[in-house]
XYZ file of C-alpha atoms in Angstrom:
634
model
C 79.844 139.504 75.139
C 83.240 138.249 74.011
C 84.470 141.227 72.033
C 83.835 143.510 75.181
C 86.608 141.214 77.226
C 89.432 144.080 77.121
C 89.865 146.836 79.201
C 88.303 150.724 79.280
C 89.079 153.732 80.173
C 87.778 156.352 83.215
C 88.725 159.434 84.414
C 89.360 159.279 88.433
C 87.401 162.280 90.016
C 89.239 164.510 92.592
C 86.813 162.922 95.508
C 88.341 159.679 95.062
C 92.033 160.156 94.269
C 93.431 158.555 97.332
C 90.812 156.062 97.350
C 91.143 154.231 93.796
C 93.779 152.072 93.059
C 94.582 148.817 91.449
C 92.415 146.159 92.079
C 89.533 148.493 93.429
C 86.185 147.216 92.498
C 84.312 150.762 91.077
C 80.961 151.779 89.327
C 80.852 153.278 86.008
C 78.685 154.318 83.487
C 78.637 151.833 80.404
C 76.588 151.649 77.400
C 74.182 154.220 79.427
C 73.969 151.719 82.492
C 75.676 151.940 85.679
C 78.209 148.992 85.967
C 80.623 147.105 88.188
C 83.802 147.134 87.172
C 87.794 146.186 88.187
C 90.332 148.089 88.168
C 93.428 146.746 86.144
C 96.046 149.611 86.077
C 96.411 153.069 86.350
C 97.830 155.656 83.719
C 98.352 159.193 83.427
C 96.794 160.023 80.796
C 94.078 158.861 77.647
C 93.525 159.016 74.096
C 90.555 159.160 74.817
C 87.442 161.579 75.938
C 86.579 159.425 79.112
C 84.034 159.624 81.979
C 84.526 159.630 85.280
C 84.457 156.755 87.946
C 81.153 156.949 89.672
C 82.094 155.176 93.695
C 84.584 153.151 94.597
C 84.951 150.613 97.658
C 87.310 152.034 100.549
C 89.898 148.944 100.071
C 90.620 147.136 97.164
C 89.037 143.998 96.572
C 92.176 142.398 93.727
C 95.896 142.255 94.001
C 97.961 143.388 90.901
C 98.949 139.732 91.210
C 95.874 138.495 91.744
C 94.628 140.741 88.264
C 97.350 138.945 86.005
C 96.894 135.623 88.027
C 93.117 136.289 86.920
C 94.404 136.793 83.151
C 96.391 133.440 82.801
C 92.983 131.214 84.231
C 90.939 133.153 81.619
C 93.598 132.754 79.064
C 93.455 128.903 79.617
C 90.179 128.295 79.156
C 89.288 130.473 76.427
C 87.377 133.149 79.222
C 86.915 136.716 80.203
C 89.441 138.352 82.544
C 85.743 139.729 84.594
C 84.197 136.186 85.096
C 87.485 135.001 86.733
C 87.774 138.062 88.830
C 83.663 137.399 89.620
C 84.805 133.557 90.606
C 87.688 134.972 92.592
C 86.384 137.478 95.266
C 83.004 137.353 96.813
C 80.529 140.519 96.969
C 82.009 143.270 98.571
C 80.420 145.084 102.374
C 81.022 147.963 102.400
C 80.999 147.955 106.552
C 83.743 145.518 106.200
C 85.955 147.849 104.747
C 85.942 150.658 107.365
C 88.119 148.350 108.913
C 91.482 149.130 109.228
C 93.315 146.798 107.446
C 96.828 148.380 107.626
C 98.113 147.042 110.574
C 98.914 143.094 110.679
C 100.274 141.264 113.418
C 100.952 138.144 113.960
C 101.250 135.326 116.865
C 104.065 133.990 115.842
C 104.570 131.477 118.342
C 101.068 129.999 118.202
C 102.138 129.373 114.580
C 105.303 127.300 115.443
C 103.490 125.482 118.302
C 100.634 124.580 116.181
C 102.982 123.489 113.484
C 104.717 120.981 116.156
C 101.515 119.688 117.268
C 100.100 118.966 113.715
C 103.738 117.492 112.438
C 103.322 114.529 114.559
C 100.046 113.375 112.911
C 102.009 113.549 109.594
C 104.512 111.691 110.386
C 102.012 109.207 111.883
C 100.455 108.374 108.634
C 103.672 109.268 106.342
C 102.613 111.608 104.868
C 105.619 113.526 102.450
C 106.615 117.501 103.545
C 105.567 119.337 101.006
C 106.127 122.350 102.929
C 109.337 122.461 101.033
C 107.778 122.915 97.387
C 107.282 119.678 96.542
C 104.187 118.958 94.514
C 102.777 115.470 95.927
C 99.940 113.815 95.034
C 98.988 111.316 97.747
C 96.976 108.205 98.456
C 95.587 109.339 102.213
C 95.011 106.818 104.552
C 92.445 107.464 107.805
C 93.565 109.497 110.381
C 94.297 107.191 113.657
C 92.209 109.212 115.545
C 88.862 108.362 113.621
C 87.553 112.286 114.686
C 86.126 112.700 111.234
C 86.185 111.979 107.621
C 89.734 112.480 106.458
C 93.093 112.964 107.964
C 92.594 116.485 108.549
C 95.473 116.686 111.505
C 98.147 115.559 109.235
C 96.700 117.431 106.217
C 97.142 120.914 108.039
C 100.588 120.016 108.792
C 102.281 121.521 105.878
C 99.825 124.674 106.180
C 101.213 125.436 109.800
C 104.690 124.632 108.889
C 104.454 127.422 105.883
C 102.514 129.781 108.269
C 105.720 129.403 111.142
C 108.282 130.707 108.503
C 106.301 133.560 107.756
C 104.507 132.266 104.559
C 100.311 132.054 103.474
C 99.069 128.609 103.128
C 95.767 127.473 101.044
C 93.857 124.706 102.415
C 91.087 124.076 99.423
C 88.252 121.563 100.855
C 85.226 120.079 99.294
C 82.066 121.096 101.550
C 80.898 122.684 105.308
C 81.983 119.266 106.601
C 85.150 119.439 105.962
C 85.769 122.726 106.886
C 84.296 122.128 110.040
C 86.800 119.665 110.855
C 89.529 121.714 108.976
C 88.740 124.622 111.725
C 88.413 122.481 114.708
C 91.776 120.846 113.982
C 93.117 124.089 113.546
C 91.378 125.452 117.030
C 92.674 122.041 118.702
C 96.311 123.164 117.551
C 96.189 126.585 119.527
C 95.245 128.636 116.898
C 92.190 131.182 116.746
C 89.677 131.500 113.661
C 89.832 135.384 112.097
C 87.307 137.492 112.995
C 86.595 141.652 112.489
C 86.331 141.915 116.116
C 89.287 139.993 117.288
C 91.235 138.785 114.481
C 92.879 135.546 114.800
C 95.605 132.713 113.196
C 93.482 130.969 110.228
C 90.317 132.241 108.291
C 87.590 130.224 106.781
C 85.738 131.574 103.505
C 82.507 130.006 103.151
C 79.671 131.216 101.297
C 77.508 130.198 104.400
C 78.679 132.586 106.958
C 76.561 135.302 105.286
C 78.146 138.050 103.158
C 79.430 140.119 105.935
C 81.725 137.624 107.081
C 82.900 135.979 103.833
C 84.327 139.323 102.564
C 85.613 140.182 105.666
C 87.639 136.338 105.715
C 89.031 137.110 102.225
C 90.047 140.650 102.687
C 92.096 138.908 105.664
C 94.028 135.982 103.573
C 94.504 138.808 100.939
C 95.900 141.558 103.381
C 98.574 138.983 104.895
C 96.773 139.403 108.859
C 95.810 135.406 108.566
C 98.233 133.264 107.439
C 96.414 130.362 106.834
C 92.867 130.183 104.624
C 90.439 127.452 104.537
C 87.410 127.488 102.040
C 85.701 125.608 99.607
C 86.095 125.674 95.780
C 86.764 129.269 95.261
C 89.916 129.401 97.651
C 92.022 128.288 95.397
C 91.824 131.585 93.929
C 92.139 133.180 96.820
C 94.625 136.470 96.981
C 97.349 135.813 99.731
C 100.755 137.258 100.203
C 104.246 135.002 100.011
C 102.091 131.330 99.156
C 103.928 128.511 100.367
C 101.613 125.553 99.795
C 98.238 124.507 98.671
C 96.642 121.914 100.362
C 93.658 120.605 98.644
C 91.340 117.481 100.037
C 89.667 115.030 97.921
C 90.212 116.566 94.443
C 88.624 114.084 92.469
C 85.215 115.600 93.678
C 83.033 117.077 91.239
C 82.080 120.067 93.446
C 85.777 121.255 92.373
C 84.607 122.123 88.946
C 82.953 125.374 88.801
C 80.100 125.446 86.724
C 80.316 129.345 86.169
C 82.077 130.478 82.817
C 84.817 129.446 81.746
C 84.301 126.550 84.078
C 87.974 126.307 85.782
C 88.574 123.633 87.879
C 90.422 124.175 91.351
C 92.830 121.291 91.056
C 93.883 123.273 87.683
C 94.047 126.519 89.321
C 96.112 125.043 92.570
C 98.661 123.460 90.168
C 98.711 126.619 88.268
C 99.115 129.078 91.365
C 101.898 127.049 92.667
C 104.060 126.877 89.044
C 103.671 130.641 89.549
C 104.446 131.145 92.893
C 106.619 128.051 93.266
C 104.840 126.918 96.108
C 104.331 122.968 97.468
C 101.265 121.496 96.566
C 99.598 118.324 98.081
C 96.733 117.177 96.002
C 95.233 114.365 98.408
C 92.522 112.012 98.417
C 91.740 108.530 99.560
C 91.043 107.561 95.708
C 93.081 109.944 93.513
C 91.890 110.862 90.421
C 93.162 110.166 86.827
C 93.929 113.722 86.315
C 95.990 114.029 89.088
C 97.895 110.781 87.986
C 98.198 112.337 84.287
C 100.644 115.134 86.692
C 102.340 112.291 87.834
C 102.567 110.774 84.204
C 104.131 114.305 83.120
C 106.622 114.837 85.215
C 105.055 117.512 87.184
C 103.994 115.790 90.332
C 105.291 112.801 92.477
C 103.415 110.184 93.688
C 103.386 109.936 97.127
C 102.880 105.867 97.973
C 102.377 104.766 101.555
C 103.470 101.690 103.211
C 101.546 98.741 102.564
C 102.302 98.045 106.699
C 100.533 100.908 107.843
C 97.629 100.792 105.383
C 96.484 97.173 106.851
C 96.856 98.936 110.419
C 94.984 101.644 109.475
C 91.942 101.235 107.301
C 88.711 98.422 107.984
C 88.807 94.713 106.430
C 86.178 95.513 103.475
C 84.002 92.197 103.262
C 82.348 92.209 99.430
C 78.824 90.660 98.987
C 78.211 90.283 95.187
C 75.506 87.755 93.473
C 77.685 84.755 94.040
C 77.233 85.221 97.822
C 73.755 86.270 97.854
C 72.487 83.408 95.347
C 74.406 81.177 97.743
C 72.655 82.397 100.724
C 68.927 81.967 99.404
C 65.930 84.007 99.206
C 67.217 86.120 101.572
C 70.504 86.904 100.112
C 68.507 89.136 97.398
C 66.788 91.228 100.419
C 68.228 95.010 100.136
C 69.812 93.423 103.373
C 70.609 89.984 103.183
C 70.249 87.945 106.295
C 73.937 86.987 106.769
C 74.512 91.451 106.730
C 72.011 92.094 108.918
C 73.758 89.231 111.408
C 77.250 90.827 111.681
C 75.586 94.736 111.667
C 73.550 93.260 114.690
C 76.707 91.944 116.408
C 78.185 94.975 116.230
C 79.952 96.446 119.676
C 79.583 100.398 118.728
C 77.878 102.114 116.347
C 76.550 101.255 112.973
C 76.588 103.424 109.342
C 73.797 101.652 106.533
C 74.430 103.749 103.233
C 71.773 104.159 100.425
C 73.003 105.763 97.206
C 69.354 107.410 96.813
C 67.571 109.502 98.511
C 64.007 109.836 98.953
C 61.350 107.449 99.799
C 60.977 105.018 96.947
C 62.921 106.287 93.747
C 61.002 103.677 91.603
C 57.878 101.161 91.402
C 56.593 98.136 89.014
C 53.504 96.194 88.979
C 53.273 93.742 91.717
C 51.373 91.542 89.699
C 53.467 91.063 86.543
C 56.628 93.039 87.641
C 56.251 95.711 84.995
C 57.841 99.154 84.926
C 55.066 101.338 86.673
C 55.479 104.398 84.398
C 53.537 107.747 83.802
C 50.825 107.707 81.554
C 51.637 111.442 80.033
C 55.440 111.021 79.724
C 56.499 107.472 80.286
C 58.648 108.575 83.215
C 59.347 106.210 86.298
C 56.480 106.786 89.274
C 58.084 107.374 92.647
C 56.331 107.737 96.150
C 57.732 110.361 98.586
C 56.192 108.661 101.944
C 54.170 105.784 102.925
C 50.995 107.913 102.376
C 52.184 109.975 99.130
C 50.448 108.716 95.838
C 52.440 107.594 92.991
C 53.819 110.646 91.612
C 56.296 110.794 88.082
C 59.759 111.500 88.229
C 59.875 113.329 85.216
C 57.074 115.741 84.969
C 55.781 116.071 88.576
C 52.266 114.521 87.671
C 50.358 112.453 90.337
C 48.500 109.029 89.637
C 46.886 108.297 92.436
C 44.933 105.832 90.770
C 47.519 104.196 88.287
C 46.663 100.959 87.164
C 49.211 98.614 85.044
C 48.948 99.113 81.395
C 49.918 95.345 80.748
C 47.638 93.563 83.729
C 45.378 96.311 84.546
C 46.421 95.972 88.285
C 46.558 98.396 91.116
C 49.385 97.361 93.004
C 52.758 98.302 93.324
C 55.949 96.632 94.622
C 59.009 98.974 95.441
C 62.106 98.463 93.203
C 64.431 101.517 94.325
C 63.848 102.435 97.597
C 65.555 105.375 98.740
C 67.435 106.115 102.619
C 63.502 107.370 103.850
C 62.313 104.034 103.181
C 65.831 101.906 104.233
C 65.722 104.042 107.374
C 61.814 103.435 108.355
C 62.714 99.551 107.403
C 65.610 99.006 109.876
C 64.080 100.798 112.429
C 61.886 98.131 112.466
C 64.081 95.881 112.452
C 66.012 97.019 115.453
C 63.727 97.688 118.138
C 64.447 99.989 120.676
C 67.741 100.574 119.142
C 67.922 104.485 118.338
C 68.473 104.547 114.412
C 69.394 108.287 113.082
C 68.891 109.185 109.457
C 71.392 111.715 107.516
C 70.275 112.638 104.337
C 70.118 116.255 102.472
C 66.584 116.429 102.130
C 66.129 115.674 105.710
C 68.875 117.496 107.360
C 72.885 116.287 107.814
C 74.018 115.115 110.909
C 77.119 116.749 112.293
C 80.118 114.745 113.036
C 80.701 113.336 116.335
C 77.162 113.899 117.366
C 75.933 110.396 117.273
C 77.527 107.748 120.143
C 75.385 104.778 119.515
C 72.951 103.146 117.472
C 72.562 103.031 113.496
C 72.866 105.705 111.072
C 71.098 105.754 107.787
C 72.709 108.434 105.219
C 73.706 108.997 101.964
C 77.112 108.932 100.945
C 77.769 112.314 101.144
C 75.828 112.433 104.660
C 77.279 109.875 107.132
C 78.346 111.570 109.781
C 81.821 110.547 111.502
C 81.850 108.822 114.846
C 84.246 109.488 117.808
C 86.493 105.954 117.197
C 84.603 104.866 114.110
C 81.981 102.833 113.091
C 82.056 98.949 114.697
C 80.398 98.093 111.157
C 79.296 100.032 107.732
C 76.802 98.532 105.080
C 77.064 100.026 101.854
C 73.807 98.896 100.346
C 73.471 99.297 96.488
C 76.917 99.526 96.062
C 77.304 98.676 92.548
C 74.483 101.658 91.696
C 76.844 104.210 91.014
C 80.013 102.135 89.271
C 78.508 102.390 85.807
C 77.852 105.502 83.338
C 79.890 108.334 81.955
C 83.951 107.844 81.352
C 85.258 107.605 84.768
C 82.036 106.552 86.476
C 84.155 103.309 88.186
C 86.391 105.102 89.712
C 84.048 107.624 90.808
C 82.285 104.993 92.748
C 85.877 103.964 94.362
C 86.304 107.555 95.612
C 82.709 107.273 97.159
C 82.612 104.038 98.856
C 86.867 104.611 100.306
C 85.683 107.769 101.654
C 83.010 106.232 103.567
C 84.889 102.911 104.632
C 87.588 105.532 106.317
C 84.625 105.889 108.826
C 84.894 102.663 110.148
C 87.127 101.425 112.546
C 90.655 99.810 111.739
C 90.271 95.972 111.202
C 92.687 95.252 114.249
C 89.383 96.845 116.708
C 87.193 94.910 114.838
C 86.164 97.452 111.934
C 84.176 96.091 108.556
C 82.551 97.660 105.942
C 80.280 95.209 103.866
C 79.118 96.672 100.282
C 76.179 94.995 99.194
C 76.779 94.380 95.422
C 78.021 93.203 92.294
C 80.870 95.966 91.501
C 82.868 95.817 88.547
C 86.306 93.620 89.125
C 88.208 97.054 89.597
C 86.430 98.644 92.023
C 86.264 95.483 93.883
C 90.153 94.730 93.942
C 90.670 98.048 94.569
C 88.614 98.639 97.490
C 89.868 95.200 98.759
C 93.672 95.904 98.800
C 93.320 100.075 99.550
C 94.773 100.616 95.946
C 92.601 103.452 94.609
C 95.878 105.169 93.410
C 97.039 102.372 91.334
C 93.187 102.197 89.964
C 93.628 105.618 88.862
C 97.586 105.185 87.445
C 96.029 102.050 84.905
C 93.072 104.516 83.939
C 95.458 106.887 83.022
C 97.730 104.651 81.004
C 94.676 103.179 79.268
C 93.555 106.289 78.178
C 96.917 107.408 77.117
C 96.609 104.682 74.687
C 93.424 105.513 73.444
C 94.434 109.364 73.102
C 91.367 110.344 75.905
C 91.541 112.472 78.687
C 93.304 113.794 80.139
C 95.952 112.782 78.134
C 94.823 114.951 75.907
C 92.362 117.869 76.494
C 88.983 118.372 75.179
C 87.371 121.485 73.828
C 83.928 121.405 73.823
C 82.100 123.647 70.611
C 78.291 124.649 70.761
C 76.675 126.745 67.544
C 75.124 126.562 64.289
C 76.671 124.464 61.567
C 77.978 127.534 59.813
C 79.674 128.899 62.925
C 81.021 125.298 63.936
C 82.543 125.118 60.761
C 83.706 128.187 60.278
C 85.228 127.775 63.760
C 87.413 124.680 62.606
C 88.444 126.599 59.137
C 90.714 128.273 61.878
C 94.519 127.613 61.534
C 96.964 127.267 63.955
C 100.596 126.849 62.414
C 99.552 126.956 59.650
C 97.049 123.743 59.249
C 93.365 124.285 59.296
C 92.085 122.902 63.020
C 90.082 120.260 61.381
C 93.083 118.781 59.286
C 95.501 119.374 62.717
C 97.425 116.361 62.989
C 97.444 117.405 67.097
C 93.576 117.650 66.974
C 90.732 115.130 66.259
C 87.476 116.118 65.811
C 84.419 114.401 67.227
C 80.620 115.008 66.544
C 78.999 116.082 69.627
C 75.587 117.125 70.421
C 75.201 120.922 68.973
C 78.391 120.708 67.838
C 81.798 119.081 68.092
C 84.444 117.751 70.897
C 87.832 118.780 69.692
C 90.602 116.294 71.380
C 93.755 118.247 71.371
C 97.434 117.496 72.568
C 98.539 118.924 75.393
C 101.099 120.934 73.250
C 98.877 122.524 71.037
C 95.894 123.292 73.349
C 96.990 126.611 74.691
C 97.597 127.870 70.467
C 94.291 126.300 69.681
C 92.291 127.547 72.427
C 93.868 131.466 71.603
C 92.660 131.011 68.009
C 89.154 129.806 69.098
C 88.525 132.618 71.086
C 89.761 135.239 68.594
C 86.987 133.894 66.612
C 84.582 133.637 69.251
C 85.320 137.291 70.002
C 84.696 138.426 66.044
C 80.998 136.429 65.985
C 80.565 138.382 68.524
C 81.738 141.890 67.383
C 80.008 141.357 64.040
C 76.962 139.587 65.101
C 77.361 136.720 62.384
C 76.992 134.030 65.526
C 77.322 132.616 68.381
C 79.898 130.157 69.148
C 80.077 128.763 72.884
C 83.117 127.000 73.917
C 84.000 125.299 77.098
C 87.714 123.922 77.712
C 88.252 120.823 79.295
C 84.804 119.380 79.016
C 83.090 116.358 79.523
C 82.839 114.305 76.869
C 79.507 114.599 75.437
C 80.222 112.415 72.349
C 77.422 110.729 69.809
C-alpha cells in the first residue's frame, strides 16, 4: 500500500543493543502481524509510544549508502523505498552470518597480476579504459580467442584494473552462461572465486547457487573482502565499498528489466550508481541499444567506435539468403534449408551451429489438402504437435484434437508450417548420417560451452553453445521471424542474430554465418557491415524526431476513468498534467501512456505518486503506475 511507504518507529530491546544497527533487516509487529522490516536510521528518542523490535539478523544486510542509494531508484520510478531494498539483497541465512565478517584481507598481488593478464585482451580488441571514470558505451567485437560468447577477457579488464588500486568493481551479466565464462576468465587470470570456507578474489551472486551461498556472495561484495562481483540483473544494486566501475554485458537484453515493482532497469541503475559514486561505466554489447545511444545523444556517455580494420579481422563474412536467392534457386530454395545451405554447412571443416527461433516440435499446422490454418475448434487457437506421436494439441487453451478434421475440406491431414528446433533437429539428423548432431534448447536442456568438438548443433538463440575456435559455419534459419512487432523489434533481432554470428569463426579461417530470410533492409545492412551501433544511433535520432522513447520517457497509468482523470487534473508548475506543454497524453489500454520530457519527468513522476499515495490512504482508488514502460498504445 502506497501511503504505508515511509518509515516507523521501534523501540530496540536491551537483548539486542549491540546487535541492531543501520541497515539490519529485523521483525516487528505491524498491524497485529509479525513483519520484515529495514532498518533506516537510528534515534534517541520518539514521539511516540512504540514497540519493541522482535529479532534481528547478526550482520546487517543494507549499507547507509546502500538505504539512500535505495531511496533515489524508488524516487525515480514512482516506488517504495522496501521493494527496492527487496530487489537489492537476497534472503538472508542466518548460518551465513555467524561468520566473521570483520576481518578482510586481500591478495593484492593476484589483483595486479590478473589485471596485467586481462589488459592485453583489451588492448587486443581496443577496447577504451574506463577504469579511469569514463562512461563508454561500446560496440564489442568477438574475442580472438573464440572461448565463448562475448569478449569476456577484455571485458574484465577494467574490473581487475579497479580491484589493483584498491577499488570494488561490478560486472552486471545477462544469464548462468555468461557468468560461467565471467568466472572462468577470472579463475584463468589467477584469481580465486569467494567462498565461506576459503574466501577468495571475485564473488559471483546467482540466484542458482542456492540461498546459502547467494547471501553469503553478497555479504562479501558488501563487506569490501571481494573486490570484484559478478551476478546477474540484481548486481547492479549490489552494496560494495569505494566502486570504481560497472561493467555491464549485453544491455540491450530484456532480462535487464526487472519485472518486480517499480520495474527498474539495471542499465538505469548502473548509470545512476556511477553519477553517484563517480565511477567508469562500460555499457557493452555487440548491438547497442537505443537507450544507451540516447546517453550518447545527451552528453552523458561516449561512444566508443572500433576500427573498421580489426572488425573485418575479427568477426565471420555473414552470407544473407532472402526470397530473391531462394526463388532463384527453385523448389528447393523454399525448403527450411535450401539446397545451396545445406551444401556449404556440409563442406564445413569443424563444427556446425543450425538456429531455430522456436522451440518445440511443430509450433503450427494447416490442412494439407487446401493449406488452411488448422485451428482449435473451442477457441480458434493455432494446433501444435509436441512429438512425432503427440496429437494435435491447441496453443491457446491446452485442448487435444486428436481427430481434427479441416473445417473448409473436411480432411484429416496436416502439413507442418512452424516447425520448432525438436523437429529441425530430428530432420538434419537425418540428413547427416552418422554425423553426431547435438540439440540445445531450454526445454530440453542447454549445452555448456566448450563441450561440443564436432558435429552439428541445433539450439535456440539463446542456447548455442560456444565452441573452442568457433563454428566452421552457422545457419540462422527463420531469421526474419523475430525482426517484426513491438517498437524496437528490428533491432532486437540485430542484437540476437550478432550475438550468435560472434560464435563463428573469423572470415580469414573460413567462418560464415548464413541467415535464412527475408530481413528488413536494416537489419540486413547492419549485420552485413558489423554496424549494429550506427543501427541503434539512426533509431535514436528518428525517434527524437518523433518525440518517442527514449527521447522522452513514458509513464504508464492503469485505473478507473475517475482515478485516471483525476490523476492528470494533477499540476506540476503550475499547468494541469494533461494541458503540460512537456507531456502528451496517449490512450492506452486501462488507461493512458503519458510521454514526458526528460526535464519534467522526475516533477511529474513526484506528483503522480503523491496522488497514488492519497487513493490509497483514503480508499477512493487505485491508481497503478509504472515508469518507463512499454508502449502499450491503442
Amino acid at each position: 500500500m502506497p501511503h504505508l511507504d515511509r518509515p516507523f518507529d521501534y523501540a530496540i530491546p536491551d537483548k539486542l543493543a549491540d546487535v541492531v544497527t543501520v541497515g539490519s533487516r529485523v521483525r516487528v509487529r505491524f498491524a497485529g502481524r509479525l513483519v520484515s522490516g529495514v532498518v533506516t536510521a537510528l534515534a534517541d528518542a520518539s514521539d511516540f509510544d512504540v514497540q519493541p523490535i522482535h529479532s534481528s539478523g547478526a550482520v546487517p544486510s543494507y549499507t547507509s549508502e546502500a538505504i539512500a542509494f535505495a531511496g533515489q531508484v524508488a524516487r525515480r520510478y514512482g516506488g517504495g523505498l522496501w521493494d527496492v531494498l527487496r530487489l537489492m539483497a537476497p534472503p538472508r541465512v542466518a548460518s551465513v552470518e555467524k561468520r566473521d565478517w570483520a576481518t578482510v584481507e586481500h591478495d593484492e598481488e593476484a589483483y595486479r597480476e590478473a589485471h596485467s593478464a586481462l589488459a592485453e585482451a583489451a588492448a587486443a580488441v581496443s577496447l577504451p579504459d574506463v577504469a579511469g571514470g569514463a562512461r563508454i558505451v561500446w560496440e564489442a567485437v568477438p574475442d580472438p580467442a573464440r572461448r565463448h560468447g562475448l569478449p569476456v577477457d577484455a571485458l574484465l579488464a577494467p574490473a581487475a584494473a579497479v580491484a589493483a588500486r584498491g577499488q570494488s568493481a561490478l560486472v552486471v551479466l545477462p544469464d548462468a552462461r555468461a557468468l560461467a565464462a565471467a568466472a572462468d576468465a577470472l579463475t584463468r587470470a589467477g584469481l580465486r572465486r569467494w567462498t565461506a570456507r576459503s574466501g577468495g578474489h571475485f564473488a559471483v551472486v546467482h540466484a542458482d547457487d542456492g540461498p546459502a551461498v547467494r547471501f553469503g556472495s553478497y555479504l562479501a561484495g558488501m563487506q569490501g573482502h571481494a573486490r570484484i562481483v559478478l551476478g546477474t540483473r540484481p548486481a547492479a544494486l549490489q552494496p560494495v565499498p569505494g566502486l570504481g566501475v560497472i561493467v555491464m554485458w549485453d544491455e540491450g537484453s530484456g532480462v535487464y528489466e526487472d519485472p518486480h515493482a517499480p520495474y527498474p532497469h539495471a542499465r538505469t541503475v548502473a548509470a545512476m550508481r556511477a553519477e553517484e559514486a563517480g565511477a567508469g561505466v562500460l555499457l557493452a554489447s555487440y548491438a547497442p541499444s537505443v537507450e544507451a545511444m540516447s546517453l550518447v545523444a545527451h552528453g552523458w556517455a561516449e561512444r566508443a567506435t572500433t576500427p573498421r580494420a580489426l572488425i573485418r579481422a575479427q568477426t565471420p563474412l555473414i552470407t544473407l539468403v532472402g526470397d530473391e536467392r531462394r526463388e532463384a534457386e527453385g523448389a528447393s530454395g523454399w525448403h527450411w534449408m535450401p539446397g545451396s545451405v545445406w551444401r556449404r554447412a556440409r563442406a564445413a571443416d569443424g563444427p556446425v551451429g543450425i538456429v531455430v527461433p522456436r522451440a518445440g516440435y511443430v509450433r503450427a499446422t494447416a490442412c494439407g489438402r487446401c493449406g488452411a490454418w488448422a485451428e482449435c475448434p473451442s477457441c480458434g487457437g493455432s494446433l501444435r504437435r509436441d512429438s512425432a506421436t503427440a496429437p494435435l494439441r491447441c496453443g491457446d487453451c491446452g485442448a487435444e484434437h486428436p481427430d481434427w478434421h479441416c473445417a473448409e475440406c473436411h480432411s484429416p491431414h496436416t502439413k507442418q508450417l512452424r516447425q520448432g528446433v525438436e523437429r529441425i533437429a530430428e530432420q538434419v539428423r537425418a540428413m547427416v548420417g552418422g554425423a553426431p548432431v547435438t540439440i540445445s534448447a531450454g526445454a530440453v536442456g542447454t549445452v555448456a560451452d566448450r563441450e561440443v568438438t564436432e558435429g552439428f548443433v541445433v539450439a535456440t538463440p539463446a542456447a548455442l553453445p560456444a565452441v573452442d575456435g568457433g563454428y566452421s559455419r552457422i545457419v540462422i534459419v527463420g531469421a526474419d521471424a523475430p525482426a517484426g512487432g513491438a517498437l524496437g523489434a528490428e533491432l532486437q533481432a540485430l542484437r540476437w542474430w550478432l550475438g550468435i554470428a560472434a560464435l563463428a569463426r573469423p572470415r580469414g579461417d573460413g567462418g560464415e554465418v548464413i541467415a535464412v530470410g527475408e530481413l528488413p533492409a536494416v537489419v540486413r545492412e547492419a549485420m552485413a557491415s558489423w554496424g549494429a551501433a550506427d543501427a541503434a544511433w539512426d533509431a535514436y535520432a528518428e525517434r527524437a524526431d518523433l518525440a518517442m522513447p527514449p527521447f522522452r520517457r513514458a509513464i504508464r497509468l492503469w485505473g478507473e476513468p475517475p482515478v485516471i482523470t483525476l490523476a492528470l487534473s494533477e499540476t506540476v508548475e503550475g499547468e494541469r498534467l494533461e494541458r503540460h506543454q512537456d507531456i502528451a497524453v496517449v490512450d492506452a489500454p486501462d488507461g493512458v501512456t503519458l510521454l514526458v520530457t526528460r526535464r519534467a519527468t522526475q516533477a511529474v513522476v513526484d506528483v503522480l505518486r503523491r496522488r497514488q499515495q492519497e487513493f490509497s490512504r483514503t480508499s477512493d482508488g487505485e491508481l497503478r503506475m509504472r515508469v518507463d514502460a512499454p508502449l502499450a498504445l491503442r
